[in-house]
Tab-separated table of C-alpha atoms and ligand atoms in Angstrom:
chain	number	residue	atom	x	y	z
Z	1	UNK	CA	-17.711	-3.303	-31.370
Z	2	UNK	CA	-19.558	-0.593	-29.407
Z	3	UNK	CA	-19.826	0.002	-25.677
Z	4	UNK	CA	-22.971	2.043	-24.934
Z	5	UNK	CA	-21.313	4.202	-22.289
Z	6	UNK	CA	-17.996	5.048	-23.889
Z	7	UNK	CA	-18.473	4.591	-27.612
Z	8	UNK	CA	-16.115	2.296	-29.519
Z	9	UNK	CA	-14.437	-0.266	-27.219
Z	10	UNK	CA	-10.812	0.690	-26.662
Z	11	UNK	CA	-8.001	-1.728	-27.577
Z	12	UNK	CA	-6.399	-3.197	-24.443
Z	13	UNK	CA	-2.637	-2.687	-24.307
Z	14	UNK	CA	-1.294	-4.297	-21.146
Z	15	UNK	CA	0.860	-2.685	-18.428
Z	16	UNK	CA	4.034	-4.627	-19.273
Z	17	UNK	CA	7.548	-3.962	-18.088
Z	18	UNK	CA	11.077	-4.753	-19.388
Z	19	UNK	CA	11.221	-7.986	-17.370
Z	20	UNK	CA	8.099	-9.504	-18.882
Z	21	UNK	CA	5.799	-8.835	-15.953
Z	22	UNK	CA	2.288	-7.627	-16.636
Z	23	UNK	CA	0.437	-5.574	-14.044
Z	24	UNK	CA	-3.236	-6.582	-13.747
Z	25	UNK	CA	-3.809	-5.831	-10.059
Z	26	UNK	CA	-4.492	-2.165	-9.189
Z	27	UNK	CA	-4.151	-0.840	-5.641
Z	28	UNK	CA	-5.973	2.475	-5.226
Z	29	UNK	CA	-5.345	4.595	-2.162
Z	30	UNK	CA	-8.486	6.590	-1.407
Z	31	UNK	CA	-7.008	8.747	1.351
Z	32	UNK	CA	-3.777	9.116	3.319
Z	33	UNK	CA	-5.715	9.697	6.538
Z	34	UNK	CA	-6.345	7.063	9.176
Z	35	UNK	CA	-8.352	6.816	12.393
Z	36	UNK	CA	-5.660	4.656	14.058
Z	37	UNK	CA	-2.073	5.642	14.868
Z	38	UNK	CA	-0.275	2.313	14.717
Z	39	UNK	CA	3.158	2.805	16.260
Z	40	UNK	CA	4.886	1.025	13.355
Z	41	UNK	CA	3.122	3.165	10.751
Z	42	UNK	CA	2.925	6.765	11.904
Z	43	UNK	CA	3.622	9.042	14.888
Z	44	UNK	CA	1.071	9.711	17.632
Z	45	UNK	CA	0.249	13.160	16.279
Z	46	UNK	CA	-0.434	11.788	12.781
Z	47	UNK	CA	1.147	13.208	9.642
Z	48	UNK	CA	0.770	16.303	7.453
Z	49	UNK	CA	-2.281	15.078	5.563
Z	50	UNK	CA	-2.760	15.671	1.907
Z	51	UNK	CA	-4.693	18.909	1.269
Z	52	UNK	CA	-8.230	18.154	0.019
Z	53	UNK	CA	-7.842	19.864	-3.390
Z	54	UNK	CA	-4.836	17.632	-4.118
Z	55	UNK	CA	-6.874	14.472	-3.539
Z	56	UNK	CA	-8.642	12.967	-6.550
Z	57	UNK	CA	-12.378	13.473	-6.535
Z	58	UNK	CA	-14.653	10.424	-6.630
Z	59	UNK	CA	-15.251	11.015	-10.352
Z	60	UNK	CA	-11.525	11.296	-11.045
Z	61	UNK	CA	-10.864	8.007	-9.161
Z	62	UNK	CA	-13.609	6.303	-11.119
Z	63	UNK	CA	-12.283	7.599	-14.427
Z	64	UNK	CA	-8.793	6.312	-13.721
Z	65	UNK	CA	-10.051	2.919	-12.584
Z	66	UNK	CA	-12.164	2.752	-15.748
Z	67	UNK	CA	-9.130	3.526	-17.934
Z	68	UNK	CA	-7.140	0.833	-16.072
Z	69	UNK	CA	-9.839	-1.765	-16.652
Z	70	UNK	CA	-10.955	-0.863	-20.157
Z	71	UNK	CA	-7.630	0.089	-21.708
Z	72	UNK	CA	-4.833	-1.451	-19.623
Z	73	UNK	CA	-6.121	-4.936	-18.800
Z	74	UNK	CA	-6.523	-4.488	-15.046
Z	75	UNK	CA	-8.610	-7.384	-13.678
Z	76	UNK	CA	-8.468	-6.767	-9.927
Z	77	UNK	CA	-8.922	-3.551	-7.923
Z	78	UNK	CA	-8.135	-3.148	-4.223
Z	79	UNK	CA	-9.153	0.005	-2.405
Z	80	UNK	CA	-6.876	0.946	0.471
Z	81	UNK	CA	-5.245	3.928	2.183
Z	82	UNK	CA	-4.783	5.395	4.837
Z	83	UNK	CA	-8.129	4.064	5.930
Z	84	UNK	CA	-10.459	3.652	2.941
Z	85	UNK	CA	-13.634	3.347	5.068
Z	86	UNK	CA	-13.306	7.002	6.086
Z	87	UNK	CA	-13.598	8.067	2.414
Z	88	UNK	CA	-17.199	9.294	2.099
Z	89	UNK	CA	-17.579	8.233	-1.516
Z	90	UNK	CA	-16.308	4.688	-1.000
Z	91	UNK	CA	-19.621	2.894	-1.625
Z	92	UNK	CA	-20.256	4.918	-4.789
Z	93	UNK	CA	-16.729	4.276	-6.070
Z	94	UNK	CA	-17.210	0.518	-5.494
Z	95	UNK	CA	-20.593	0.577	-7.270
Z	96	UNK	CA	-19.130	2.413	-10.265
Z	97	UNK	CA	-16.224	-0.039	-10.420
Z	98	UNK	CA	-18.638	-2.975	-10.286
Z	99	UNK	CA	-20.357	-1.543	-13.342
Z	100	UNK	CA	-17.214	-1.723	-15.480
Z	101	UNK	CA	-16.834	-4.355	-18.189
Z	102	UNK	CA	-15.036	-6.682	-17.879
Z	103	UNK	CA	-16.018	-6.439	-14.230
Z	104	UNK	CA	-12.857	-6.505	-12.100
Z	105	UNK	CA	-12.529	-8.432	-8.826
Z	106	UNK	CA	-12.781	-5.925	-5.986
Z	107	UNK	CA	-11.523	-5.867	-2.439
Z	108	UNK	CA	-10.902	-3.383	0.367
Z	109	UNK	CA	-8.041	-3.379	2.886
Z	110	UNK	CA	-9.265	-1.809	6.124
Z	111	UNK	CA	-8.600	-1.630	9.809
Z	112	UNK	CA	-12.218	-2.732	10.267
Z	113	UNK	CA	-13.441	0.336	12.148
Z	114	UNK	CA	-16.876	1.192	10.723
Z	115	UNK	CA	-17.074	-2.110	8.787
Z	116	UNK	CA	-19.980	-3.159	11.013
Z	117	UNK	CA	-22.063	-0.401	9.395
Z	118	UNK	CA	-20.533	-0.506	5.907
Z	119	UNK	CA	-20.160	-4.247	5.197
Z	120	UNK	CA	-23.772	-4.593	3.930
Z	121	UNK	CA	-23.757	-1.480	1.707
Z	122	UNK	CA	-20.334	-2.404	0.327
Z	123	UNK	CA	-21.517	-5.907	-0.513
Z	124	UNK	CA	-24.644	-4.551	-2.164
Z	125	UNK	CA	-22.478	-2.137	-4.183
Z	126	UNK	CA	-20.577	-5.140	-5.550
Z	127	UNK	CA	-17.531	-5.539	-3.319
Z	128	UNK	CA	-16.232	-9.121	-3.334
Z	129	UNK	CA	-13.938	-9.320	-0.282
Z	130	UNK	CA	-12.170	-7.519	2.532
Z	131	UNK	CA	-8.798	-7.772	4.240
Z	132	UNK	CA	-8.986	-6.588	7.836
Z	133	UNK	CA	-5.822	-5.679	9.745
Z	134	UNK	CA	-5.519	-7.093	13.243
Z	135	UNK	CA	-2.226	-7.403	15.061
Z	136	UNK	CA	-3.391	-8.568	18.468
Z	137	UNK	CA	-6.255	-10.348	20.281
Z	138	UNK	CA	-5.587	-8.362	23.477
Z	139	UNK	CA	-7.638	-5.124	23.767
Z	140	UNK	CA	-5.079	-3.461	26.026
Z	141	UNK	CA	-2.239	-4.310	23.660
Z	142	UNK	CA	-4.370	-3.087	20.731
Z	143	UNK	CA	-4.786	0.208	22.557
Z	144	UNK	CA	-1.055	0.742	23.017
Z	145	UNK	CA	-0.182	-0.519	19.524
Z	146	UNK	CA	-2.772	1.604	17.657
Z	147	UNK	CA	-3.061	4.424	20.276
Z	148	UNK	CA	-6.848	4.011	20.050
Z	149	UNK	CA	-9.331	1.954	22.078
Z	150	UNK	CA	-11.124	0.307	19.133
Z	151	UNK	CA	-10.399	-3.407	19.434
Z	152	UNK	CA	-14.079	-4.321	19.865
Z	153	UNK	CA	-15.023	-2.330	16.728
Z	154	UNK	CA	-12.575	-4.365	14.676
Z	155	UNK	CA	-13.952	-7.639	15.930
Z	156	UNK	CA	-17.512	-6.471	15.164
Z	157	UNK	CA	-16.305	-5.381	11.707
Z	158	UNK	CA	-14.867	-8.822	11.020
Z	159	UNK	CA	-18.105	-10.491	12.042
Z	160	UNK	CA	-20.187	-8.125	9.905
Z	161	UNK	CA	-17.971	-8.718	6.868
Z	162	UNK	CA	-18.431	-12.484	7.149
Z	163	UNK	CA	-22.186	-12.122	7.644
Z	164	UNK	CA	-22.447	-9.797	4.605
Z	165	UNK	CA	-20.647	-12.413	2.467
Z	166	UNK	CA	-17.435	-10.428	1.903
Z	167	UNK	CA	-15.622	-13.756	1.893
Z	168	UNK	CA	-13.089	-15.127	2.336
Z	169	UNK	CA	-12.501	-12.552	5.052
Z	170	UNK	CA	-8.728	-12.241	5.355
Z	171	UNK	CA	-6.861	-10.914	8.363
Z	172	UNK	CA	-3.506	-9.128	7.899
Z	173	UNK	CA	-1.100	-9.275	10.808
Z	174	UNK	CA	2.286	-7.657	11.280
Z	175	UNK	CA	4.294	-9.263	14.058
Z	176	UNK	CA	6.844	-7.165	15.933
Z	177	UNK	CA	9.533	-8.398	18.300
Z	178	UNK	CA	8.711	-7.858	21.938
Z	179	UNK	CA	5.334	-6.343	20.995
Z	180	UNK	CA	3.051	-9.086	19.650
Z	181	UNK	CA	5.426	-11.838	18.404
Z	182	UNK	CA	3.927	-14.175	21.074
Z	183	UNK	CA	0.549	-14.098	19.230
Z	184	UNK	CA	1.238	-16.000	16.024
Z	185	UNK	CA	-0.417	-19.209	17.257
Z	186	UNK	CA	-3.306	-17.565	19.172
Z	187	UNK	CA	-4.118	-15.383	16.160
Z	188	UNK	CA	-4.173	-18.387	13.861
Z	189	UNK	CA	-6.409	-20.283	16.310
Z	190	UNK	CA	-8.769	-17.310	16.410
Z	191	UNK	CA	-8.880	-17.063	12.599
Z	192	UNK	CA	-9.505	-20.830	12.228
Z	193	UNK	CA	-12.297	-20.755	14.819
Z	194	UNK	CA	-14.068	-17.958	12.979
Z	195	UNK	CA	-13.413	-19.060	9.412
Z	196	UNK	CA	-11.139	-16.104	8.645
Z	197	UNK	CA	-7.969	-16.523	6.558
Z	198	UNK	CA	-4.892	-15.204	8.376
Z	199	UNK	CA	-1.851	-13.758	6.570
Z	200	UNK	CA	1.261	-12.590	8.349
Z	201	UNK	CA	3.143	-9.738	6.665
Z	202	UNK	CA	6.839	-9.126	7.344
Z	203	UNK	CA	7.388	-5.603	8.514
Z	204	UNK	CA	8.819	-3.421	5.735
Z	205	UNK	CA	10.884	-0.177	5.755
Z	206	UNK	CA	7.869	2.005	5.015
Z	207	UNK	CA	7.153	3.665	8.383
Z	208	UNK	CA	6.925	7.441	8.571
Z	209	UNK	CA	9.371	7.502	11.489
Z	210	UNK	CA	12.086	5.538	9.619
Z	211	UNK	CA	12.549	3.265	12.625
Z	212	UNK	CA	12.402	-0.071	10.785
Z	213	UNK	CA	15.328	-2.270	11.648
Z	214	UNK	CA	16.135	-5.446	9.721
Z	215	UNK	CA	17.773	-6.966	12.794
Z	216	UNK	CA	14.652	-6.767	14.922
Z	217	UNK	CA	11.964	-7.575	12.327
Z	218	UNK	CA	10.155	-10.885	12.771
Z	219	UNK	CA	11.029	-13.032	9.684
Z	220	UNK	CA	8.882	-15.480	7.762
Z	221	UNK	CA	11.061	-18.322	9.136
Z	222	UNK	CA	10.347	-17.221	12.688
Z	223	UNK	CA	6.615	-16.928	12.005
Z	224	UNK	CA	6.560	-20.477	10.570
Z	225	UNK	CA	8.551	-21.775	13.558
Z	226	UNK	CA	5.946	-20.252	15.875
Z	227	UNK	CA	3.237	-22.071	13.901
Z	228	UNK	CA	4.950	-25.514	14.291
Z	229	UNK	CA	2.189	-26.848	16.631
Z	230	UNK	CA	-0.254	-26.679	13.681
Z	231	UNK	CA	1.816	-29.133	11.527
Z	232	UNK	CA	1.331	-26.953	8.449
Z	233	UNK	CA	1.544	-28.686	5.014
Z	234	UNK	CA	2.760	-26.970	1.869
Z	235	UNK	CA	-0.221	-25.784	-0.187
Z	236	UNK	CA	-1.306	-27.820	-3.160
Z	237	UNK	CA	-2.458	-24.721	-5.063
Z	238	UNK	CA	0.265	-22.813	-6.872
Z	239	UNK	CA	0.948	-19.315	-5.546
Z	240	UNK	CA	0.894	-17.642	-8.937
Z	241	UNK	CA	1.314	-13.893	-8.565
Z	242	UNK	CA	-0.067	-13.829	-5.008
Z	243	UNK	CA	2.307	-12.237	-2.456
Z	244	UNK	CA	1.411	-14.736	0.249
Z	245	UNK	CA	3.003	-18.213	0.416
Z	246	UNK	CA	0.211	-20.381	1.797
Z	247	UNK	CA	0.121	-23.490	3.925
Z	248	UNK	CA	-2.732	-25.917	4.662
Z	249	UNK	CA	-3.730	-26.280	8.324
Z	250	UNK	CA	-4.559	-29.977	8.817
Z	251	UNK	CA	-7.825	-30.623	10.572
Z	252	UNK	CA	-9.463	-27.306	9.822
Z	253	UNK	CA	-11.779	-26.064	7.084
Z	254	UNK	CA	-12.610	-22.465	6.138
Z	255	UNK	CA	-16.064	-20.837	6.120
Z	256	UNK	CA	-16.776	-22.405	2.675
Z	257	UNK	CA	-15.789	-25.901	3.829
Z	258	UNK	CA	-12.483	-25.866	1.911
Z	259	UNK	CA	-9.175	-26.830	3.640
Z	260	UNK	CA	-8.074	-23.964	5.903
Z	261	UNK	CA	-4.982	-22.032	4.922
Z	262	UNK	CA	-2.583	-19.601	6.506
Z	263	UNK	CA	-0.379	-17.183	4.513
Z	264	UNK	CA	2.973	-15.597	5.092
Z	265	UNK	CA	4.043	-12.569	3.054
Z	266	UNK	CA	7.814	-12.509	3.319
Z	267	UNK	CA	8.273	-9.239	1.488
Z	268	UNK	CA	11.745	-8.735	2.939
Z	269	UNK	CA	13.299	-12.196	3.387
Z	270	UNK	CA	11.373	-13.987	0.624
Z	271	UNK	CA	10.759	-11.304	-2.001
Z	272	UNK	CA	8.361	-12.078	-4.824
Z	273	UNK	CA	9.180	-9.145	-7.080
Z	274	UNK	CA	9.751	-11.470	-10.074
Z	275	UNK	CA	6.043	-12.357	-10.005
Z	276	UNK	CA	4.688	-8.905	-9.028
Z	277	UNK	CA	1.551	-7.952	-10.990
Z	278	UNK	CA	0.737	-4.776	-9.105
Z	279	UNK	CA	0.281	-1.155	-10.185
Z	280	UNK	CA	-0.512	1.546	-7.598
Z	281	UNK	CA	-2.413	4.774	-7.618
Z	282	UNK	CA	-2.047	7.232	-4.739
Z	283	UNK	CA	-4.931	9.346	-3.423
Z	284	UNK	CA	-3.479	12.347	-5.291
Z	285	UNK	CA	-3.360	10.553	-8.610
Z	286	UNK	CA	0.273	9.464	-8.828
Z	287	UNK	CA	1.109	6.087	-10.403
Z	288	UNK	CA	3.719	4.062	-8.540
Z	289	UNK	CA	5.128	0.959	-10.201
Z	290	UNK	CA	6.342	-0.464	-6.864
Z	291	UNK	CA	5.748	0.072	-3.119
Z	292	UNK	CA	9.381	1.053	-2.931
Z	293	UNK	CA	9.528	3.249	-6.048
Z	294	UNK	CA	11.244	6.591	-5.528
Z	295	UNK	CA	9.607	8.104	-8.625
Z	296	UNK	CA	5.942	8.645	-9.497
Z	297	UNK	CA	3.994	9.651	-12.574
Z	298	UNK	CA	1.393	12.411	-12.312
Z	299	UNK	CA	-1.927	11.320	-13.797
Z	300	UNK	CA	-3.834	13.986	-11.855
Z	301	UNK	CA	-2.216	16.756	-13.903
Z	302	UNK	CA	-3.210	15.020	-17.131
Z	303	UNK	CA	-6.756	14.529	-15.869
Z	304	UNK	CA	-7.112	18.157	-14.786
Z	305	UNK	CA	-5.498	19.460	-18.003
Z	306	UNK	CA	-8.212	17.693	-19.960
Z	307	UNK	CA	-6.155	14.872	-21.466
Z	308	UNK	CA	-8.156	12.172	-23.283
Z	309	UNK	CA	-8.264	8.597	-21.964
Z	310	UNK	CA	-5.816	7.371	-24.570
Z	311	UNK	CA	-3.140	9.835	-23.388
Z	312	UNK	CA	-3.649	8.981	-19.728
Z	313	UNK	CA	-3.406	5.255	-20.528
Z	314	UNK	CA	-0.193	5.786	-22.459
Z	315	UNK	CA	1.369	7.731	-19.572
Z	316	UNK	CA	0.351	4.919	-17.166
Z	317	UNK	CA	1.969	2.379	-19.497
Z	318	UNK	CA	5.199	4.314	-19.679
Z	319	UNK	CA	5.265	4.575	-15.858
Z	320	UNK	CA	4.950	0.807	-15.545
Z	321	UNK	CA	7.463	-0.069	-18.208
Z	322	UNK	CA	10.245	1.429	-16.053
Z	323	UNK	CA	9.525	-0.849	-13.072
Z	324	UNK	CA	12.755	-2.112	-11.500
Z	325	UNK	CA	13.506	-5.847	-11.291
Z	326	UNK	CA	13.246	-5.849	-7.468
Z	327	UNK	CA	12.517	-3.649	-4.489
Z	328	UNK	CA	16.228	-3.439	-3.577
Z	329	UNK	CA	15.843	-3.529	0.212
Z	330	UNK	CA	19.043	-5.633	0.346
Z	331	UNK	CA	20.970	-3.183	-1.810
Z	332	UNK	CA	23.437	-1.084	0.242
Z	333	UNK	CA	22.196	1.943	-1.737
Z	334	UNK	CA	18.529	1.279	-0.784
Z	335	UNK	CA	16.540	4.403	-0.105
Z	336	UNK	CA	13.227	4.302	1.709
Z	337	UNK	CA	10.587	6.061	-0.453
Z	338	UNK	CA	9.594	9.582	0.593
Z	339	UNK	CA	5.957	8.520	1.135
Z	340	UNK	CA	5.220	6.256	4.065
Z	341	UNK	CA	2.969	3.177	3.650
Z	342	UNK	CA	-0.094	5.150	4.840
Z	343	UNK	CA	0.302	7.654	1.959
Z	344	UNK	CA	1.144	5.024	-0.710
Z	345	UNK	CA	-1.614	2.600	0.082
Z	346	UNK	CA	-0.771	-0.735	1.678
E	1	SAM	N1	-5.924	1.241	7.056
E	1	SAM	C1	-5.999	0.013	6.310
E	1	SAM	C2	-5.574	-1.158	7.150
E	1	SAM	O1	-5.274	-0.985	8.350
E	1	SAM	O2	-5.551	-2.259	6.638
E	1	SAM	C3	-5.219	0.034	4.992
E	1	SAM	C4	-3.858	0.651	5.022
E	1	SAM	S1	-2.635	-0.154	5.965
E	1	SAM	C5	-1.233	0.781	5.507
E	1	SAM	C6	-2.497	-1.680	5.103
E	1	SAM	C7	-1.682	-2.734	5.745
E	1	SAM	O3	-0.338	-2.342	5.785
E	1	SAM	C8	-2.068	-3.066	7.187
E	1	SAM	O4	-2.318	-4.432	7.313
E	1	SAM	C9	-0.861	-2.659	7.989
E	1	SAM	O5	-0.684	-3.512	9.112
E	1	SAM	C10	0.222	-2.838	6.996
E	1	SAM	N2	1.447	-2.097	7.256
E	1	SAM	C11	1.601	-0.830	7.687
E	1	SAM	N3	2.881	-0.517	7.803
E	1	SAM	C12	3.608	-1.604	7.457
E	1	SAM	C13	4.966	-1.914	7.352
E	1	SAM	N4	5.872	-1.035	7.652
E	1	SAM	N5	5.310	-3.141	6.952
E	1	SAM	C14	4.370	-4.056	6.635
E	1	SAM	N6	3.073	-3.836	6.684
E	1	SAM	C15	2.665	-2.618	7.093
């Protein structure tokens, strides 16, 4: 069989590991930079950003995504960061990814700033969906949590995403004790009223400041207790490899008229490593087989040394085969990875 762009169609050999998991969901970080300074993510002054020459070019990103789709069986691609909307080439990267066969599902995780302008072009380029991060409904609280006065931009971004058809629009929320843990119910009400799908994420030990504390994190159980007034019902749809456990919210429908849902990602207290189907690529071309991996595999060097696709694919496969059984946060020997969340790609 021939593929007009690349010649003979490559055989797909999946990204399998020793525990029988197969990675089909690729998270691509497009930059480590961000235009917010969320207190739980990075310090006020920001971080030592990746030097530009170390960052993959748009063409390099597109080549690696193509290899993942054509040779490694990747079926879903999520662009993240840092803040992916500040990457100039984002729309072109999405368009090139949409042109791959088989065409992968595509989403972007963003803080929503700039989405008002970019939602239409991203949709036209072929993007399917967005996840927008929003931790509070209160503009003053947003300002102190993110150290930027951009709450209204995020709300406009959400609206634009829904209007452009980047649906279901999902909202990611991290609750923190004494900061915004009183907002679980108001945030869900807001999401239901607007037809957005809300997912709470347990805070993980991935902050640049290393201030995460298990004893103060808001747990999945606490989040569900705060949502008691909604009388949530266990979801009828199986979770599969999705990180979020979902619940139905009786009496509400989503923007498509389906029963409304809310998700909780209990990464710490309800780990789902046994079902993980993720492989990660950092903005400087390193493969990570887990958010919490302490080792990476350098695909950028292979790319820049002129390695053929088949060699890059094999190196990616080897990197994934060594994936550990679990993230090990509960292990007394647990070590937080050197890269913070913003440089890995959340
Ligand atoms: N800038 C984009 C955004 O805001 O969505 C993408 C990157 S951001 C790192 C992705 C998600 O990770 C956000 O929803 C953010 O709230 C979440 N996040 C950041 N640090 C986290 C942590 N330590 N634990 C859990 N989630 C975290």
